[in-house]
Short mmCIF file of C-alpha atoms in Angstrom, two decimals:
data_model
loop_
_atom_site.label_atom_id
_atom_site.label_comp_id
_atom_site.label_asym_id
_atom_site.label_seq_id
_atom_site.Cartn_x
_atom_site.Cartn_y
_atom_site.Cartn_z
CA MET L 1 114.70 181.50 137.12
CA SER L 2 118.28 180.51 136.36
CA LEU L 3 119.33 182.19 133.12
CA ILE L 4 122.31 181.66 130.86
CA THR L 5 123.20 184.04 128.06
CA ALA L 6 122.75 181.73 125.11
CA SER L 7 125.52 182.85 122.80
CA VAL L 8 125.06 179.60 120.88
CA ILE L 9 121.64 180.74 119.64
CA ALA L 10 122.09 181.96 116.12
CA SER L 11 120.48 185.09 114.78
CA SER L 12 118.34 182.86 112.59
CA ALA L 13 116.68 181.66 115.82
CA GLU L 14 118.05 178.16 115.31
CA PHE L 15 119.28 176.47 118.48
CA ASN L 16 122.22 174.06 118.36
CA LEU L 17 121.73 171.73 121.32
CA GLU L 18 125.05 169.93 120.87
CA ASN L 19 127.03 173.18 120.93
CA PHE L 20 125.08 174.42 123.93
CA VAL L 21 125.88 171.32 125.98
CA ARG L 22 129.53 171.08 124.98
CA HIS L 23 130.46 174.76 125.19
CA THR L 24 128.00 176.38 127.60
CA LEU L 25 126.45 173.81 129.93
CA VAL L 26 129.38 171.49 130.70
CA LYS L 27 132.45 173.56 131.50
CA ASN L 28 134.28 171.26 133.91
CA PRO L 29 137.47 170.15 132.08
CA ARG L 30 137.42 166.86 134.01
CA ILE L 31 134.07 165.91 132.46
CA LYS L 32 134.03 164.67 128.88
CA VAL L 33 130.81 164.91 126.89
CA GLU L 34 130.74 161.70 124.90
CA LYS L 35 127.29 162.06 123.34
CA VAL L 36 124.29 164.38 123.29
CA GLN L 37 120.97 162.87 122.23
CA GLU L 38 117.85 165.00 121.77
CA ILE L 39 114.70 163.24 122.95
CA ALA L 40 112.13 165.87 122.02
CA HIS L 41 111.45 169.59 121.93
CA GLN L 42 108.19 171.49 122.17
CA SER L 43 106.85 175.00 122.55
CA LEU L 44 105.55 175.92 126.00
CA GLU L 45 101.79 176.34 125.88
CA GLY L 46 100.72 179.80 126.97
CA ARG L 47 104.32 181.05 127.16
CA PRO L 48 105.14 182.68 123.81
CA GLY L 49 108.75 182.52 122.70
CA TRP L 50 109.80 179.66 124.97
CA THR L 51 110.73 176.17 123.77
CA VAL L 52 111.89 173.28 125.95
CA TYR L 53 114.50 170.79 124.72
CA MET L 54 114.70 167.39 126.42
CA PHE L 55 117.90 165.42 125.97
CA THR L 56 120.38 162.97 127.47
CA MET L 57 124.11 163.50 127.98
CA ASP L 58 126.59 160.63 128.06
CA LEU L 59 129.32 161.91 130.37
CA VAL L 60 132.69 160.43 131.29
CA MET L 61 134.20 161.41 134.64
CA GLY L 62 137.47 159.56 135.11
CA LYS L 63 136.61 155.87 134.89
CA ARG L 64 132.93 156.46 135.50
CA LYS L 65 130.40 156.79 132.69
CA GLN L 66 126.91 158.11 133.26
CA GLN L 67 123.90 158.96 131.14
CA ILE L 68 122.06 161.98 132.52
CA PRO L 69 118.64 163.26 131.45
CA GLU L 70 118.38 167.04 131.22
CA MET L 71 116.28 169.80 129.74
CA VAL L 72 116.81 173.44 128.82
CA PHE L 73 114.29 176.22 128.18
CA ILE L 74 115.20 178.42 125.21
CA ASN L 75 113.96 181.86 124.19
CA PRO L 76 115.72 182.59 120.86
CA LYS L 77 114.31 186.09 120.48
CA GLU L 78 115.74 187.17 123.84
CA GLU L 79 118.86 184.99 123.37
CA LEU L 80 118.30 183.34 126.73
CA ALA L 81 118.51 179.79 128.06
CA ALA L 82 117.16 178.65 131.44
CA MET L 83 117.83 175.35 133.16
CA SER L 84 114.64 175.77 135.18
CA LEU L 85 111.53 177.89 134.69
CA ILE L 86 109.35 178.78 137.67
CA ASP L 87 105.64 179.56 137.32
CA LEU L 88 105.29 182.56 139.64
CA LYS L 89 101.56 181.92 140.08
CA THR L 90 101.97 178.37 141.36
CA GLY L 91 105.62 178.30 142.43
CA GLU L 92 106.01 175.18 140.34
CA ASP L 93 109.20 174.44 138.41
CA LEU L 94 108.15 173.42 134.90
CA ARG L 95 111.09 171.02 134.62
CA ASN L 96 109.34 168.80 137.18
CA THR L 97 106.16 168.44 135.13
CA ILE L 98 107.32 168.27 131.51
CA LYS L 99 108.04 164.80 130.16
CA PRO L 100 108.12 163.35 126.63
CA LYS L 101 105.32 161.09 125.42
CA MET L 102 106.16 157.43 125.94
CA PRO L 103 106.78 155.32 122.81
CA GLU L 104 104.82 152.09 122.30
CA SER L 105 108.10 150.16 122.53
CA PHE L 106 107.95 150.47 126.33
CA TYR L 107 105.02 148.05 126.36
CA ASN L 108 107.42 145.15 126.06
CA LYS L 109 106.26 141.69 127.15
CA LYS L 110 109.57 141.20 128.96
CA HIS L 111 108.62 144.02 131.34
CA LEU L 112 105.00 142.97 131.91
CA ILE L 113 104.61 142.05 135.60
CA ALA L 114 100.83 142.14 136.10
CA GLY L 115 97.61 142.42 134.14
CA ASN L 116 97.01 141.61 130.51
CA ALA L 117 99.06 142.93 127.58
CA ASP L 118 95.80 143.32 125.62
CA ALA L 119 94.16 145.42 128.34
CA PRO L 120 92.99 148.89 127.21
CA HIS L 121 95.11 150.78 129.77
CA LYS L 122 98.88 150.66 130.22
CA ILE L 123 100.87 151.61 133.31
CA VAL L 124 104.66 151.90 133.27
CA VAL L 125 106.53 152.29 136.54
CA PHE L 126 110.22 153.06 137.11
CA SER L 127 111.15 151.85 140.57
CA ASP L 128 113.79 150.87 143.13
CA PRO L 129 112.98 148.02 145.58
CA GLN L 130 114.57 149.97 148.46
CA CYS L 131 113.16 153.43 147.72
CA PRO L 132 110.90 154.30 150.71
CA PHE L 133 108.27 155.87 148.45
CA CYS L 134 108.32 152.82 146.16
CA LEU L 135 107.93 150.48 149.13
CA GLY L 136 104.77 152.33 150.06
CA TYR L 137 103.41 152.53 146.51
CA LEU L 138 104.24 149.38 144.52
CA PRO L 139 102.34 146.81 146.63
CA GLY L 140 99.09 148.77 146.25
CA LEU L 141 99.60 149.27 142.53
CA LEU L 142 100.27 145.55 142.04
CA LYS L 143 97.18 144.64 144.04
CA ASP L 144 94.98 146.93 141.94
CA VAL L 145 96.28 145.67 138.59
CA ARG L 146 96.14 142.02 139.61
CA ALA L 147 92.50 142.53 140.60
CA HIS L 148 91.64 144.07 137.20
CA PRO L 149 93.70 142.23 134.53
CA ASP L 150 90.99 142.90 131.96
CA LYS L 151 91.50 146.65 132.34
CA MET L 152 95.18 147.17 133.14
CA ALA L 153 98.67 146.09 132.08
CA LEU L 154 101.59 146.96 134.35
CA TYR L 155 105.13 147.24 132.99
CA TYR L 156 108.11 147.49 135.33
CA TYR L 157 111.51 149.12 134.70
CA HIS L 158 114.40 148.95 137.13
CA MET L 159 115.88 152.21 138.33
CA PRO L 160 118.16 151.39 141.27
CA LEU L 161 119.30 154.49 143.14
CA LYS L 162 122.62 152.90 144.03
CA ARG L 163 124.14 155.91 145.73
CA LEU L 164 121.24 156.05 148.17
CA HIS L 165 120.61 152.31 148.44
CA PRO L 166 123.73 150.32 147.43
CA VAL L 167 121.90 147.06 148.20
CA SER L 168 119.66 147.72 145.19
CA GLU L 169 122.52 146.91 142.82
CA THR L 170 122.35 143.25 143.84
CA LEU L 171 118.59 143.21 144.35
CA THR L 172 117.78 144.46 140.85
CA ARG L 173 120.06 141.88 139.24
CA ALA L 174 118.34 139.19 141.28
CA MET L 175 114.94 140.52 140.25
CA GLU L 176 116.01 140.62 136.62
CA TYR L 177 117.11 136.98 136.86
CA LEU L 178 113.71 135.99 138.23
CA GLN L 179 111.81 138.02 135.63
CA SER L 180 113.80 136.49 132.79
CA HIS L 181 112.81 133.04 134.06
CA GLY L 182 109.09 133.81 134.18
CA ARG L 183 109.10 134.43 137.93
CA ALA L 184 108.00 138.07 138.02
CA ASP L 185 105.65 137.43 140.96
CA GLU L 186 108.63 136.29 143.03
CA ALA L 187 110.65 139.32 141.95
CA MET L 188 107.92 141.63 143.24
CA LYS L 189 108.16 139.97 146.67
CA PHE L 190 111.41 141.90 147.08
CA TYR L 191 109.23 144.87 148.05
CA SER L 192 108.61 143.14 151.40
CA LEU L 193 112.31 142.45 152.05
CA LYS L 194 113.69 144.05 155.22
CA ILE L 195 117.39 144.75 154.74
CA ASP L 196 119.99 147.44 155.38
CA PRO L 197 119.88 149.63 152.23
CA ARG L 198 123.64 150.17 152.58
CA GLU L 199 124.47 146.46 152.48
CA LYS L 200 126.89 145.54 149.68
CA ASN L 201 127.86 141.97 150.58
CA GLU L 202 126.20 139.83 147.93
CA LYS L 203 126.41 136.65 150.01
CA LYS L 204 124.61 138.30 152.93
CA ILE L 205 121.97 139.79 150.63
CA LEU L 206 121.18 136.44 148.98
CA ALA L 207 121.01 134.81 152.42
CA GLU L 208 118.40 137.35 153.53
CA ILE L 209 116.37 136.81 150.36
CA LYS L 210 116.29 133.07 151.08
CA LYS L 211 115.55 133.54 154.79
CA GLN L 212 112.77 136.12 154.42
CA LEU L 213 111.23 135.27 151.05
CA GLY L 214 112.08 131.60 150.60
CA ILE L 215 113.72 132.34 147.24
CA ASP L 216 116.99 130.43 146.87
CA LEU L 217 119.37 132.25 144.54
CA LYS L 218 123.06 131.64 143.94
CA ALA L 219 125.70 134.21 143.05
CA ALA L 220 126.27 132.27 139.83
CA ASP L 221 122.60 132.83 138.95
CA ILE L 222 122.65 136.63 139.14
CA ASP L 223 126.27 137.46 138.28
CA LYS L 224 125.93 136.75 134.57
CA PRO L 225 126.64 139.85 132.45
CA GLU L 226 123.23 139.79 130.77
CA TYR L 227 121.43 140.74 134.00
CA LYS L 228 123.66 143.72 134.70
CA THR L 229 123.23 144.73 131.05
CA ALA L 230 119.44 144.42 131.30
CA VAL L 231 119.30 146.66 134.38
CA LYS L 232 121.53 149.20 132.65
CA ALA L 233 119.20 149.14 129.63
CA ASP L 234 116.25 149.88 131.93
CA MET L 235 118.13 152.84 133.41
CA ASN L 236 118.84 154.17 129.93
CA LYS L 237 115.14 153.84 129.13
CA ALA L 238 114.39 155.85 132.26
CA ALA L 239 116.82 158.56 131.17
CA SER L 240 115.12 158.73 127.77
CA MET L 241 111.86 159.57 129.58
CA MET L 242 113.55 162.25 131.73
CA VAL L 243 113.05 160.12 134.84
CA ARG L 244 115.10 161.45 137.74
CA GLY L 245 113.45 159.81 140.75
CA THR L 246 111.36 156.88 141.88
CA PRO L 247 108.64 155.87 141.65
CA THR L 248 107.88 157.56 138.34
CA VAL L 249 104.65 156.50 136.65
CA TYR L 250 103.33 156.82 133.11
CA PHE L 251 99.68 156.09 132.39
CA ASP L 252 98.55 155.46 128.82
CA GLY L 253 101.72 157.06 127.45
CA LYS L 254 101.64 160.22 129.56
CA TYR L 255 103.55 161.15 132.70
CA ASP L 256 101.32 160.87 135.76
CA PRO L 257 102.65 163.03 138.62
CA THR L 258 99.75 161.88 140.83
CA ARG L 259 100.61 158.19 140.30
CA SER L 260 96.89 157.47 140.64
CA ALA L 261 95.29 158.37 137.30
CA TYR L 262 94.62 154.68 136.63
CA LYS L 263 92.26 154.35 139.60
CA LYS L 264 89.26 156.01 137.96
CA TYR L 265 89.27 153.24 135.33
CA LEU L 266 89.02 150.44 137.89
CA LYS L 267 85.33 151.04 138.61
#
């Protein structure tokens, strides 16, 4: 368990998250903390004295801005803060299982890609069309929801992992263009696209989309600012749910680490 002496915890047992981030957590002088936004905090069940705070940090590093989801475990009585908390019985890091409850606002018609918005069960997935795990998961999820539109609604949020798959920067803008024009089914075909994940040449990427998928897109179609803005908004939504990797799945408002909780309702 990584511990930090939490000098910012007052004797009154009140914890100042903003002070903690600015003066204890981020000490690199080259990184500017622009904003700290608390998402939620809750006591840890069965672990007296410990509270977890979930938050996002807007950081500026040179010309690069980034919103990062983070959490910290606080024990005011012991004046301790931990960035991770390991369950010695299971070996599990609690930071990998704790997520905030998803607000109803995520069930936005704009993000509905399969099923019926009035269906009793809601699935939200954060995904990257070049993530190997997503490539193996999304097609099956889509097939299941499309086969049971009376039971499920599937909402999709872009989370391109651009450092790992630079090609996803262009792909997600292209997908966003298609979704905004009522062509979500075509956007989901990108999960069958075979392309070098390191490719950055937009012209080559669009040519492969046309060749493999039969979807003819022009640079002028996808280069409009609103599509880049929409993808960025999705990434901010992901950060607000403490999403750090893909695919991340929520089922009926709760984080589903198994990614398969929906299946028992398909029968």
